[in-house]
Amino acid sequence: MRYENVLATIGNTPLIHLSRISKDIPATVYGKVESYNPGQSAKDRTALFMVEQAEQEGLIKPGDTIVEATSGNTGYSLAMICSLKGYRCVLTVSSKASQEKLSLLKAMGAEVVVCPADAAPEDPRSYYSRAKQLSEDIPGAYYLAQNFNLNNSKAHYSSTGPEIWEQTEGKITHYVCCAGTGGTLSGTARYLKEKNPDIKIIAVDAYGSVLKKYWQTGEFDESEIYPYKVEGLGKTIIPGNVAFDLIDDFIKVTDRSSAHRARQLARQEGLLVGYSSGSAMQAVFRLKEQLKPTDVVVALFPDHGTRYLGKIYNDEWMRQQGFMQMEPQNQQHPAANQHMNEDSYTRYRKIYRAYRMKYKRYLRQTLKSMS
Ligand SMILES: Cc1ncc(COP(=O)(O)O)c(C=O)c1O
């Protein structure tokens, strides 16, 4: 294949059968592996579409500055697009973003402003407020605003949706996708539902994010917000790109189970995918009871694992989070603990039962020997 430039290689990512990791799941499970994009994430599609729409609407022209608040992936895609198209790229990034992601942004020529992850969105120090402020301060700057820019989800309506429909020959029954800005989820879901309204749209959220509660109740509940580790997944605001009406189920997953599922994907499927890909895979496991052999499940894997080598693929980091121990200690909010044991709780109960039986046997033997 020969291409005009790197941007022409965006999209048409492979759909890969996950036969090993899903062997106990009664359905055919595929991963839509977005790390095959040149910027190694689904954000290549969104960033390119948003920039080209802004160009067509006459909002920007080469030489201008593009500003964006990003967890890292949109930033990288944007930096790549800006270098090709001749824009200055200024990015505000949450301090939660991994060191690998920050280095990648700088390598691609972006100017990076790191903002505290714990600052509330309306706080002037937050990465949203800083991006808005910078776009006002820098002459000729344009704030892309991926959370509210509807071209974000349109990018997926026009590419990811049709690709999945064609790759499954229209047989897809469940689409499992992380919700952050909601673009990947909603654009793809809209296309798929138009093709077949029976397709179930399963959104994935983080403990510490407001999205699922908002979908359930229509209420923005601040008490849902607390720090968590998975990057890109969940939100502390309600983005305009989440099409709540298209979602059939919302599944919350823990930092711990997401990390282990991503590691399992690497070891069993040879797919080095990112942290939130582990979240999507974990959500597929949570669906297990509802699935049947004729079902075709597509889980979207947003980015590549190299961006997390110092985190989920680093045993020391995993130990520091308490993810390697039987009793996880990572979640700061007490509510999270009820759910975070979804994997470990079953294992813990098994070990506990085994110990109890052993102890009873020991007691019986001791009593017998005494009598
Ligand atoms: C790694 C990762 N996963 C998931 C998402 C969520 O995707 P979306 O913003 O399209 O909802 C993002 C978005 O930044 C991301 O970077």
mmCIF file of C-alpha atoms and ligand atoms in Angstrom:
data_model
loop_
_atom_site.group_PDB
_atom_site.id
_atom_site.type_symbol
_atom_site.label_atom_id
_atom_site.label_comp_id
_atom_site.label_asym_id
_atom_site.label_seq_id
_atom_site.Cartn_x
_atom_site.Cartn_y
_atom_site.Cartn_z
ATOM 1 C CA MET A 1 0.000 0.000 0.000
ATOM 2 C CA ARG A 2 1.221 3.517 -0.843
ATOM 3 C CA TYR A 3 -0.149 6.626 0.874
ATOM 4 C CA GLU A 4 -0.005 10.350 0.216
ATOM 5 C CA ASN A 5 0.941 11.045 3.839
ATOM 6 C CA VAL A 6 0.473 9.564 7.300
ATOM 7 C CA LEU A 7 -3.041 11.023 7.694
ATOM 8 C CA ALA A 8 -4.270 8.847 4.834
ATOM 9 C CA THR A 9 -3.534 5.765 6.970
ATOM 10 C CA ILE A 10 -6.076 6.729 9.662
ATOM 11 C CA GLY A 11 -8.979 4.297 10.154
ATOM 12 C CA ASN A 12 -9.720 0.851 8.693
ATOM 13 C CA THR A 13 -8.362 -0.784 11.845
ATOM 14 C CA PRO A 14 -8.639 -4.569 12.158
ATOM 15 C CA LEU A 15 -11.325 -6.508 13.995
ATOM 16 C CA ILE A 16 -9.551 -9.329 15.811
ATOM 17 C CA HIS A 17 -11.192 -12.500 17.124
ATOM 18 C CA LEU A 18 -10.350 -12.873 20.831
ATOM 19 C CA SER A 19 -10.632 -16.648 20.938
ATOM 20 C CA ARG A 20 -8.366 -17.334 23.922
ATOM 21 C CA ILE A 21 -9.367 -14.755 26.492
ATOM 22 C CA SER A 22 -13.056 -15.275 25.700
ATOM 23 C CA LYS A 23 -13.050 -19.075 25.617
ATOM 24 C CA ASP A 24 -15.494 -19.252 28.561
ATOM 25 C CA ILE A 25 -17.770 -16.525 27.199
ATOM 26 C CA PRO A 26 -20.754 -17.976 25.299
ATOM 27 C CA ALA A 27 -20.460 -15.628 22.277
ATOM 28 C CA THR A 28 -18.013 -14.671 19.540
ATOM 29 C CA VAL A 29 -15.952 -11.781 20.868
ATOM 30 C CA TYR A 30 -13.917 -9.396 18.722
ATOM 31 C CA GLY A 31 -11.633 -6.495 19.578
ATOM 32 C CA LYS A 32 -11.707 -3.399 17.352
ATOM 33 C CA VAL A 33 -8.059 -2.546 17.795
ATOM 34 C CA GLU A 34 -7.603 1.204 17.408
ATOM 35 C CA SER A 35 -3.864 1.125 18.141
ATOM 36 C CA TYR A 36 -3.448 0.273 14.438
ATOM 37 C CA ASN A 37 -4.038 3.957 13.675
ATOM 38 C CA PRO A 38 -0.790 5.883 12.973
ATOM 39 C CA GLY A 39 -1.151 7.806 16.250
ATOM 40 C CA GLN A 40 -1.940 4.490 17.962
ATOM 41 C CA SER A 41 -5.417 5.467 19.160
ATOM 42 C CA ALA A 42 -9.019 6.059 18.097
ATOM 43 C CA LYS A 43 -8.405 9.768 18.598
ATOM 44 C CA ASP A 44 -6.698 10.011 15.196
ATOM 45 C CA ARG A 45 -10.148 9.711 13.647
ATOM 46 C CA THR A 46 -11.714 12.383 15.861
ATOM 47 C CA ALA A 47 -8.870 14.877 15.756
ATOM 48 C CA LEU A 48 -8.605 14.722 11.950
ATOM 49 C CA PHE A 49 -12.359 15.046 11.458
ATOM 50 C CA MET A 50 -12.670 17.983 13.897
ATOM 51 C CA VAL A 51 -9.726 19.852 12.332
ATOM 52 C CA GLU A 52 -10.939 19.301 8.764
ATOM 53 C CA GLN A 53 -14.491 20.365 9.640
ATOM 54 C CA ALA A 54 -13.135 23.541 11.280
ATOM 55 C CA GLU A 55 -11.062 24.206 8.138
ATOM 56 C CA GLN A 56 -14.117 23.702 5.907
ATOM 57 C CA GLU A 57 -16.159 26.070 8.089
ATOM 58 C CA GLY A 58 -13.372 28.676 7.742
ATOM 59 C CA LEU A 59 -12.643 28.697 11.482
ATOM 60 C CA ILE A 60 -8.937 27.890 11.105
ATOM 61 C CA LYS A 61 -6.162 28.074 8.525
ATOM 62 C CA PRO A 62 -2.553 26.855 8.555
ATOM 63 C CA GLY A 63 -0.401 29.064 10.780
ATOM 64 C CA ASP A 64 -3.129 29.339 13.455
ATOM 65 C CA THR A 65 -2.891 27.768 16.902
ATOM 66 C CA ILE A 66 -5.049 24.827 17.939
ATOM 67 C CA VAL A 67 -5.635 24.429 21.672
ATOM 68 C CA GLU A 68 -7.112 21.352 23.328
ATOM 69 C CA ALA A 69 -7.653 19.815 26.769
ATOM 70 C CA THR A 70 -6.714 16.155 26.514
ATOM 71 C CA SER A 71 -5.888 13.049 28.511
ATOM 72 C CA GLY A 72 -3.066 12.541 26.044
ATOM 73 C CA ASN A 73 -4.344 10.590 23.053
ATOM 74 C CA THR A 74 -6.252 13.421 21.357
ATOM 75 C CA GLY A 75 -3.167 15.520 22.005
ATOM 76 C CA TYR A 76 -0.891 13.117 20.206
ATOM 77 C CA SER A 77 -3.231 12.803 17.219
ATOM 78 C CA LEU A 78 -3.633 16.560 17.110
ATOM 79 C CA ALA A 79 0.110 17.171 17.327
ATOM 80 C CA MET A 80 0.598 14.762 14.405
ATOM 81 C CA ILE A 81 -2.083 16.510 12.340
ATOM 82 C CA CYS A 82 -0.760 19.976 13.252
ATOM 83 C CA SER A 83 2.770 19.129 12.136
ATOM 84 C CA LEU A 84 1.480 17.959 8.765
ATOM 85 C CA LYS A 85 -0.949 20.798 8.236
ATOM 86 C CA GLY A 86 1.223 23.590 9.683
ATOM 87 C CA TYR A 87 -0.595 24.583 12.894
ATOM 88 C CA ARG A 88 0.890 25.408 16.301
ATOM 89 C CA CYS A 89 -0.416 22.873 18.853
ATOM 90 C CA VAL A 90 -0.931 23.819 22.530
ATOM 91 C CA LEU A 91 -2.234 21.099 24.854
ATOM 92 C CA THR A 92 -3.432 21.189 28.444
ATOM 93 C CA VAL A 93 -3.015 17.758 30.004
ATOM 94 C CA SER A 94 -4.142 16.257 33.314
ATOM 95 C CA SER A 95 -1.312 15.383 35.714
ATOM 96 C CA LYS A 96 -2.860 11.875 35.722
ATOM 97 C CA ALA A 97 -1.535 11.275 32.192
ATOM 98 C CA SER A 98 1.401 8.869 32.131
ATOM 99 C CA GLN A 99 4.961 10.137 31.625
ATOM 100 C CA GLU A 100 5.093 8.151 28.380
ATOM 101 C CA LYS A 101 2.128 10.116 27.027
ATOM 102 C CA LEU A 102 3.695 13.483 27.920
ATOM 103 C CA SER A 103 6.990 12.530 26.270
ATOM 104 C CA LEU A 104 5.131 11.445 23.129
ATOM 105 C CA LEU A 105 3.306 14.777 22.891
ATOM 106 C CA LYS A 106 6.554 16.721 23.186
ATOM 107 C CA ALA A 107 8.287 14.412 20.694
ATOM 108 C CA MET A 108 5.552 15.257 18.200
ATOM 109 C CA GLY A 109 6.210 18.997 18.643
ATOM 110 C CA ALA A 110 3.276 19.969 20.879
ATOM 111 C CA GLU A 111 3.525 22.565 23.657
ATOM 112 C CA VAL A 112 2.295 20.884 26.828
ATOM 113 C CA VAL A 113 0.752 22.510 29.918
ATOM 114 C CA VAL A 114 0.326 20.009 32.790
ATOM 115 C CA CYS A 115 -2.646 20.801 35.084
ATOM 116 C CA PRO A 116 -3.578 19.230 38.443
ATOM 117 C CA ALA A 117 -5.831 16.172 38.004
ATOM 118 C CA ASP A 118 -7.699 16.957 41.231
ATOM 119 C CA ALA A 119 -8.809 20.466 40.143
ATOM 120 C CA ALA A 120 -12.581 20.619 39.535
ATOM 121 C CA PRO A 121 -13.530 21.504 35.922
ATOM 122 C CA GLU A 122 -14.598 25.064 36.889
ATOM 123 C CA ASP A 123 -11.343 25.599 38.852
ATOM 124 C CA PRO A 124 -9.106 27.953 36.794
ATOM 125 C CA ARG A 125 -6.234 25.477 37.303
ATOM 126 C CA SER A 126 -8.122 22.581 35.673
ATOM 127 C CA TYR A 127 -7.093 21.448 32.223
ATOM 128 C CA TYR A 128 -10.475 22.494 30.810
ATOM 129 C CA SER A 129 -10.276 26.051 32.218
ATOM 130 C CA ARG A 130 -6.627 26.440 31.216
ATOM 131 C CA ALA A 131 -7.381 25.384 27.622
ATOM 132 C CA LYS A 132 -10.247 27.862 27.391
ATOM 133 C CA GLN A 133 -8.112 30.634 28.887
ATOM 134 C CA LEU A 134 -5.174 29.911 26.553
ATOM 135 C CA SER A 135 -7.456 29.953 23.500
ATOM 136 C CA GLU A 136 -8.592 33.434 24.563
ATOM 137 C CA ASP A 137 -5.065 34.667 25.363
ATOM 138 C CA ILE A 138 -3.259 33.395 22.231
ATOM 139 C CA PRO A 139 -4.128 35.495 19.136
ATOM 140 C CA GLY A 140 -5.758 33.428 16.386
ATOM 141 C CA ALA A 141 -6.138 30.395 18.652
ATOM 142 C CA TYR A 142 -8.971 27.892 18.217
ATOM 143 C CA TYR A 143 -10.195 25.664 21.046
ATOM 144 C CA LEU A 144 -11.220 22.304 19.615
ATOM 145 C CA ALA A 145 -13.252 21.343 22.743
ATOM 146 C CA GLN A 146 -13.683 17.624 22.016
ATOM 147 C CA ASN A 147 -16.204 17.173 24.857
ATOM 148 C CA PHE A 148 -18.778 19.444 23.236
ATOM 149 C CA ASN A 149 -17.668 19.548 19.595
ATOM 150 C CA LEU A 150 -20.184 17.233 17.909
ATOM 151 C CA ASN A 151 -17.785 16.563 15.059
ATOM 152 C CA ASN A 152 -16.093 14.278 17.582
ATOM 153 C CA SER A 153 -18.906 11.704 17.454
ATOM 154 C CA LYS A 154 -19.591 12.400 13.763
ATOM 155 C CA ALA A 155 -16.045 11.156 13.045
ATOM 156 C CA HIS A 156 -17.044 7.748 14.404
ATOM 157 C CA TYR A 157 -20.463 7.826 12.748
ATOM 158 C CA SER A 158 -18.723 8.148 9.396
ATOM 159 C CA SER A 159 -15.846 5.709 9.970
ATOM 160 C CA THR A 160 -15.832 3.373 13.007
ATOM 161 C CA GLY A 161 -19.548 2.520 12.720
ATOM 162 C CA PRO A 162 -19.482 1.519 9.021
ATOM 163 C CA GLU A 163 -16.222 -0.397 9.506
ATOM 164 C CA ILE A 164 -17.645 -2.534 12.346
ATOM 165 C CA TRP A 165 -20.872 -3.136 10.425
ATOM 166 C CA GLU A 166 -18.965 -4.331 7.366
ATOM 167 C CA GLN A 167 -16.350 -6.299 9.291
ATOM 168 C CA THR A 168 -19.051 -8.291 11.117
ATOM 169 C CA GLU A 169 -21.177 -8.547 7.936
ATOM 170 C CA GLY A 170 -24.003 -6.969 9.905
ATOM 171 C CA LYS A 171 -23.907 -9.746 12.522
ATOM 172 C CA ILE A 172 -22.864 -7.605 15.498
ATOM 173 C CA THR A 173 -25.273 -7.948 18.455
ATOM 174 C CA HIS A 174 -23.374 -6.056 21.214
ATOM 175 C CA TYR A 175 -21.074 -3.031 21.001
ATOM 176 C CA VAL A 176 -18.961 -2.479 24.127
ATOM 177 C CA CYS A 177 -17.192 0.877 24.336
ATOM 178 C CA CYS A 178 -15.584 3.119 26.956
ATOM 179 C CA ALA A 179 -17.232 6.487 27.561
ATOM 180 C CA GLY A 180 -15.041 9.545 28.040
ATOM 181 C CA THR A 181 -16.076 12.425 25.811
ATOM 182 C CA GLY A 182 -18.601 9.906 24.444
ATOM 183 C CA GLY A 183 -17.509 10.421 20.833
ATOM 184 C CA THR A 184 -16.339 6.873 20.073
ATOM 185 C CA LEU A 185 -19.336 5.362 21.809
ATOM 186 C CA SER A 186 -22.088 7.598 20.445
ATOM 187 C CA GLY A 187 -21.032 8.092 16.834
ATOM 188 C CA THR A 188 -20.476 4.368 16.308
ATOM 189 C CA ALA A 189 -23.641 3.471 18.245
ATOM 190 C CA ARG A 190 -25.773 5.855 16.195
ATOM 191 C CA TYR A 191 -24.599 4.268 12.937
ATOM 192 C CA LEU A 192 -25.071 0.711 14.227
ATOM 193 C CA LYS A 193 -28.541 1.398 15.685
ATOM 194 C CA GLU A 194 -29.621 2.921 12.372
ATOM 195 C CA LYS A 195 -28.558 -0.310 10.672
ATOM 196 C CA ASN A 196 -30.152 -2.555 13.304
ATOM 197 C CA PRO A 197 -31.962 -1.050 16.334
ATOM 198 C CA ASP A 198 -31.657 -4.390 18.202
ATOM 199 C CA ILE A 199 -27.886 -4.034 18.607
ATOM 200 C CA LYS A 200 -27.156 -3.541 22.307
ATOM 201 C CA ILE A 201 -24.948 -0.575 23.139
ATOM 202 C CA ILE A 202 -22.923 -1.189 26.294
ATOM 203 C CA ALA A 203 -21.156 1.860 27.697
ATOM 204 C CA VAL A 204 -18.235 1.418 30.078
ATOM 205 C CA ASP A 205 -17.610 3.852 32.927
ATOM 206 C CA ALA A 206 -15.138 4.219 35.796
ATOM 207 C CA TYR A 207 -15.862 4.309 39.529
ATOM 208 C CA GLY A 208 -15.211 7.970 40.275
ATOM 209 C CA SER A 209 -17.060 9.209 37.141
ATOM 210 C CA VAL A 210 -20.502 10.826 36.964
ATOM 211 C CA LEU A 211 -21.683 9.323 33.671
ATOM 212 C CA LYS A 212 -23.512 6.148 34.675
ATOM 213 C CA LYS A 213 -25.443 7.852 37.482
ATOM 214 C CA TYR A 214 -26.439 10.647 35.088
ATOM 215 C CA TRP A 215 -27.663 8.063 32.560
ATOM 216 C CA GLN A 216 -29.677 6.297 35.278
ATOM 217 C CA THR A 217 -31.200 9.306 37.027
ATOM 218 C CA GLY A 218 -30.566 12.445 34.964
ATOM 219 C CA GLU A 219 -28.823 13.824 38.041
ATOM 220 C CA PHE A 220 -25.283 15.243 38.107
ATOM 221 C CA ASP A 221 -24.133 13.756 41.393
ATOM 222 C CA GLU A 222 -20.914 15.281 42.680
ATOM 223 C CA SER A 223 -20.575 12.600 45.337
ATOM 224 C CA GLU A 224 -19.818 10.144 42.507
ATOM 225 C CA ILE A 225 -16.529 11.965 41.862
ATOM 226 C CA TYR A 226 -13.289 10.652 43.360
ATOM 227 C CA PRO A 227 -9.844 9.901 41.954
ATOM 228 C CA TYR A 228 -9.263 6.806 39.862
ATOM 229 C CA LYS A 229 -6.479 5.514 37.678
ATOM 230 C CA VAL A 230 -7.814 4.522 34.249
ATOM 231 C CA GLU A 231 -6.996 7.255 31.729
ATOM 232 C CA GLY A 232 -9.565 8.430 29.187
ATOM 233 C CA LEU A 233 -12.434 6.503 30.786
ATOM 234 C CA GLY A 234 -15.278 8.337 32.579
ATOM 235 C CA LYS A 235 -15.838 12.057 33.222
ATOM 236 C CA THR A 236 -16.383 14.616 35.957
ATOM 237 C CA ILE A 237 -18.517 16.706 33.584
ATOM 238 C CA ILE A 238 -21.383 15.748 31.260
ATOM 239 C CA PRO A 239 -19.932 16.014 27.742
ATOM 240 C CA GLY A 240 -22.235 17.014 24.907
ATOM 241 C CA ASN A 241 -21.014 14.060 22.870
ATOM 242 C CA VAL A 242 -22.541 11.330 25.046
ATOM 243 C CA ALA A 243 -25.800 10.214 23.388
ATOM 244 C CA PHE A 244 -27.392 8.824 26.562
ATOM 245 C CA ASP A 245 -30.537 7.747 24.687
ATOM 246 C CA LEU A 246 -28.574 5.228 22.598
ATOM 247 C CA ILE A 247 -27.143 3.371 25.591
ATOM 248 C CA ASP A 248 -28.780 0.084 26.649
ATOM 249 C CA ASP A 249 -26.522 -0.629 29.607
ATOM 250 C CA PHE A 250 -23.762 1.162 31.514
ATOM 251 C CA ILE A 251 -21.151 -0.980 33.255
ATOM 252 C CA LYS A 252 -18.736 0.429 35.823
ATOM 253 C CA VAL A 253 -15.374 -1.286 36.125
ATOM 254 C CA THR A 254 -12.560 -0.928 38.634
ATOM 255 C CA ASP A 255 -8.982 0.216 38.163
ATOM 256 C CA ARG A 256 -7.817 -3.162 39.340
ATOM 257 C CA SER A 257 -9.885 -5.412 37.079
ATOM 258 C CA SER A 258 -9.155 -3.149 34.074
ATOM 259 C CA ALA A 259 -5.410 -3.450 34.667
ATOM 260 C CA HIS A 260 -5.562 -7.233 34.968
ATOM 261 C CA ARG A 261 -7.723 -7.624 31.851
ATOM 262 C CA ALA A 262 -5.302 -5.510 29.806
ATOM 263 C CA ARG A 263 -2.409 -7.674 31.003
ATOM 264 C CA GLN A 264 -4.414 -10.781 30.144
ATOM 265 C CA LEU A 265 -5.034 -9.443 26.601
ATOM 266 C CA ALA A 266 -1.271 -9.034 26.163
ATOM 267 C CA ARG A 267 -0.439 -12.475 27.479
ATOM 268 C CA GLN A 268 -3.241 -14.493 25.907
ATOM 269 C CA GLU A 269 -3.991 -12.630 22.693
ATOM 270 C CA GLY A 270 -0.619 -10.977 22.028
ATOM 271 C CA LEU A 271 -2.357 -7.590 22.011
ATOM 272 C CA LEU A 272 -0.489 -4.890 23.924
ATOM 273 C CA VAL A 273 -3.411 -2.530 24.438
ATOM 274 C CA GLY A 274 -4.023 0.410 26.779
ATOM 275 C CA TYR A 275 -5.544 0.576 30.255
ATOM 276 C CA SER A 276 -9.098 1.436 29.116
ATOM 277 C CA SER A 277 -9.004 -1.485 26.646
ATOM 278 C CA GLY A 278 -8.756 -3.629 29.771
ATOM 279 C CA SER A 279 -11.878 -1.808 31.023
ATOM 280 C CA ALA A 280 -13.774 -2.682 27.832
ATOM 281 C CA MET A 281 -12.660 -6.312 28.083
ATOM 282 C CA GLN A 282 -13.696 -6.444 31.733
ATOM 283 C CA ALA A 283 -17.146 -5.145 30.744
ATOM 284 C CA VAL A 284 -17.442 -8.035 28.243
ATOM 285 C CA PHE A 285 -16.790 -10.437 31.127
ATOM 286 C CA ARG A 286 -19.471 -8.689 33.178
ATOM 287 C CA LEU A 287 -21.934 -9.284 30.299
ATOM 288 C CA LYS A 288 -21.211 -13.006 30.244
ATOM 289 C CA GLU A 289 -24.446 -14.140 31.899
ATOM 290 C CA GLN A 290 -26.552 -12.261 29.327
ATOM 291 C CA LEU A 291 -24.831 -13.697 26.238
ATOM 292 C CA LYS A 292 -25.659 -16.670 24.028
ATOM 293 C CA PRO A 293 -23.591 -18.573 21.417
ATOM 294 C CA THR A 294 -25.107 -16.762 18.438
ATOM 295 C CA ASP A 295 -24.131 -13.345 19.837
ATOM 296 C CA VAL A 296 -21.353 -11.327 18.222
ATOM 297 C CA VAL A 297 -19.693 -8.908 20.621
ATOM 298 C CA VAL A 298 -17.358 -6.114 19.529
ATOM 299 C CA ALA A 299 -15.281 -4.424 22.231
ATOM 300 C CA LEU A 300 -13.447 -1.302 21.129
ATOM 301 C CA PHE A 301 -9.836 -1.033 22.337
ATOM 302 C CA PRO A 302 -9.000 2.717 22.254
ATOM 303 C CA ASP A 303 -5.192 2.803 22.386
ATOM 304 C CA HIS A 304 -1.817 1.057 22.580
ATOM 305 C CA GLY A 305 -0.144 -0.439 25.637
ATOM 306 C CA THR A 306 3.262 1.238 25.183
ATOM 307 C CA ARG A 307 1.672 4.338 26.743
ATOM 308 C CA TYR A 308 1.280 2.403 30.016
ATOM 309 C CA LEU A 309 4.583 0.546 30.288
ATOM 310 C CA GLY A 310 5.361 2.429 33.506
ATOM 311 C CA LYS A 311 1.896 1.685 34.877
ATOM 312 C CA ILE A 312 -0.204 -1.437 34.310
ATOM 313 C CA TYR A 313 2.621 -3.311 32.585
ATOM 314 C CA ASN A 314 5.007 -2.526 35.435
ATOM 315 C CA ASP A 315 4.743 -5.021 38.332
ATOM 316 C CA GLU A 316 6.176 -2.506 40.792
ATOM 317 C CA TRP A 317 3.473 0.060 39.912
ATOM 318 C CA MET A 318 0.844 -2.667 40.176
ATOM 319 C CA ARG A 319 2.167 -3.599 43.640
ATOM 320 C CA GLN A 320 2.171 0.051 44.738
ATOM 321 C CA GLN A 321 -1.507 0.316 43.826
ATOM 322 C CA GLY A 322 -2.248 -2.850 45.787
ATOM 323 C CA PHE A 323 -3.324 -4.558 42.570
ATOM 324 C CA MET A 324 -1.014 -7.544 43.034
ATOM 325 C CA GLN A 325 -2.269 -8.351 46.554
ATOM 326 C CA MET A 326 -5.363 -10.328 47.341
ATOM 327 C CA GLU A 327 -7.018 -7.368 49.044
ATOM 328 C CA PRO A 328 -6.890 -4.371 46.702
ATOM 329 C CA GLN A 329 -6.281 -1.014 48.378
ATOM 330 C CA ASN A 330 -6.194 1.389 45.499
ATOM 331 C CA GLN A 331 -9.628 2.974 45.487
ATOM 332 C CA GLN A 332 -9.894 6.032 47.657
ATOM 333 C CA HIS A 333 -13.654 6.224 47.872
ATOM 334 C CA PRO A 334 -15.368 3.755 50.203
ATOM 335 C CA ALA A 335 -18.182 3.195 47.703
ATOM 336 C CA ALA A 336 -15.663 1.771 45.265
ATOM 337 C CA ASN A 337 -14.760 -1.038 47.615
ATOM 338 C CA GLN A 338 -18.170 -2.654 47.293
ATOM 339 C CA HIS A 339 -17.555 -3.154 43.600
ATOM 340 C CA MET A 340 -13.831 -3.317 43.197
ATOM 341 C CA ASN A 341 -13.700 -6.865 44.517
ATOM 342 C CA GLU A 342 -15.678 -8.135 41.535
ATOM 343 C CA ASP A 343 -12.725 -10.342 40.542
ATOM 344 C CA SER A 344 -10.832 -10.683 43.763
ATOM 345 C CA TYR A 345 -13.841 -11.233 45.985
ATOM 346 C CA THR A 346 -14.655 -14.610 44.401
ATOM 347 C CA ARG A 347 -11.021 -15.638 44.682
ATOM 348 C CA TYR A 348 -10.847 -14.363 48.261
ATOM 349 C CA ARG A 349 -13.971 -16.325 49.217
ATOM 350 C CA LYS A 350 -12.499 -19.506 47.708
ATOM 351 C CA ILE A 351 -9.240 -19.139 49.634
ATOM 352 C CA TYR A 352 -11.131 -18.256 52.818
ATOM 353 C CA ARG A 353 -13.344 -21.346 52.468
ATOM 354 C CA ALA A 354 -10.303 -23.555 51.814
ATOM 355 C CA TYR A 355 -8.600 -22.220 54.971
ATOM 356 C CA ARG A 356 -11.750 -22.726 57.029
ATOM 357 C CA MET A 357 -12.057 -26.314 55.896
ATOM 358 C CA LYS A 358 -8.387 -26.934 56.632
ATOM 359 C CA TYR A 359 -8.799 -25.389 60.098
ATOM 360 C CA LYS A 360 -11.875 -27.533 60.819
ATOM 361 C CA ARG A 361 -9.987 -30.649 59.726
ATOM 362 C CA TYR A 362 -7.108 -29.678 61.985
ATOM 363 C CA LEU A 363 -9.479 -29.142 64.924
ATOM 364 C CA ARG A 364 -11.184 -32.487 64.319
ATOM 365 C CA GLN A 365 -7.841 -34.299 64.181
ATOM 366 C CA THR A 366 -6.583 -32.555 67.342
ATOM 367 C CA LEU A 367 -9.780 -33.372 69.254
ATOM 368 C CA LYS A 368 -9.593 -36.976 68.038
ATOM 369 C CA SER A 369 -5.983 -37.323 69.192
ATOM 370 C CA MET A 370 -6.893 -35.834 72.606
ATOM 371 C CA SER A 371 -9.801 -38.185 73.187
HETATM 372 C C1 LIG B 1 -7.344 5.715 26.372
HETATM 373 C C2 LIG B 1 -8.718 6.225 26.165
HETATM 374 N N1 LIG B 1 -9.748 5.410 26.365
HETATM 375 C C3 LIG B 1 -11.021 5.828 26.214
HETATM 376 C C4 LIG B 1 -11.313 7.118 25.857
HETATM 377 C C5 LIG B 1 -12.745 7.533 25.701
HETATM 378 O O1 LIG B 1 -13.073 7.803 24.374
HETATM 379 P P1 LIG B 1 -14.133 8.957 24.034
HETATM 380 O O2 LIG B 1 -13.525 10.252 24.460
HETATM 381 O O3 LIG B 1 -14.365 8.867 22.584
HETATM 382 O O4 LIG B 1 -15.363 8.664 24.842
HETATM 383 C C6 LIG B 1 -10.266 8.017 25.656
HETATM 384 C C7 LIG B 1 -10.523 9.417 25.369
HETATM 385 O O5 LIG B 1 -9.708 10.273 25.595
HETATM 386 C C8 LIG B 1 -8.938 7.563 25.801
HETATM 387 O O6 LIG B 1 -7.890 8.384 25.616
#
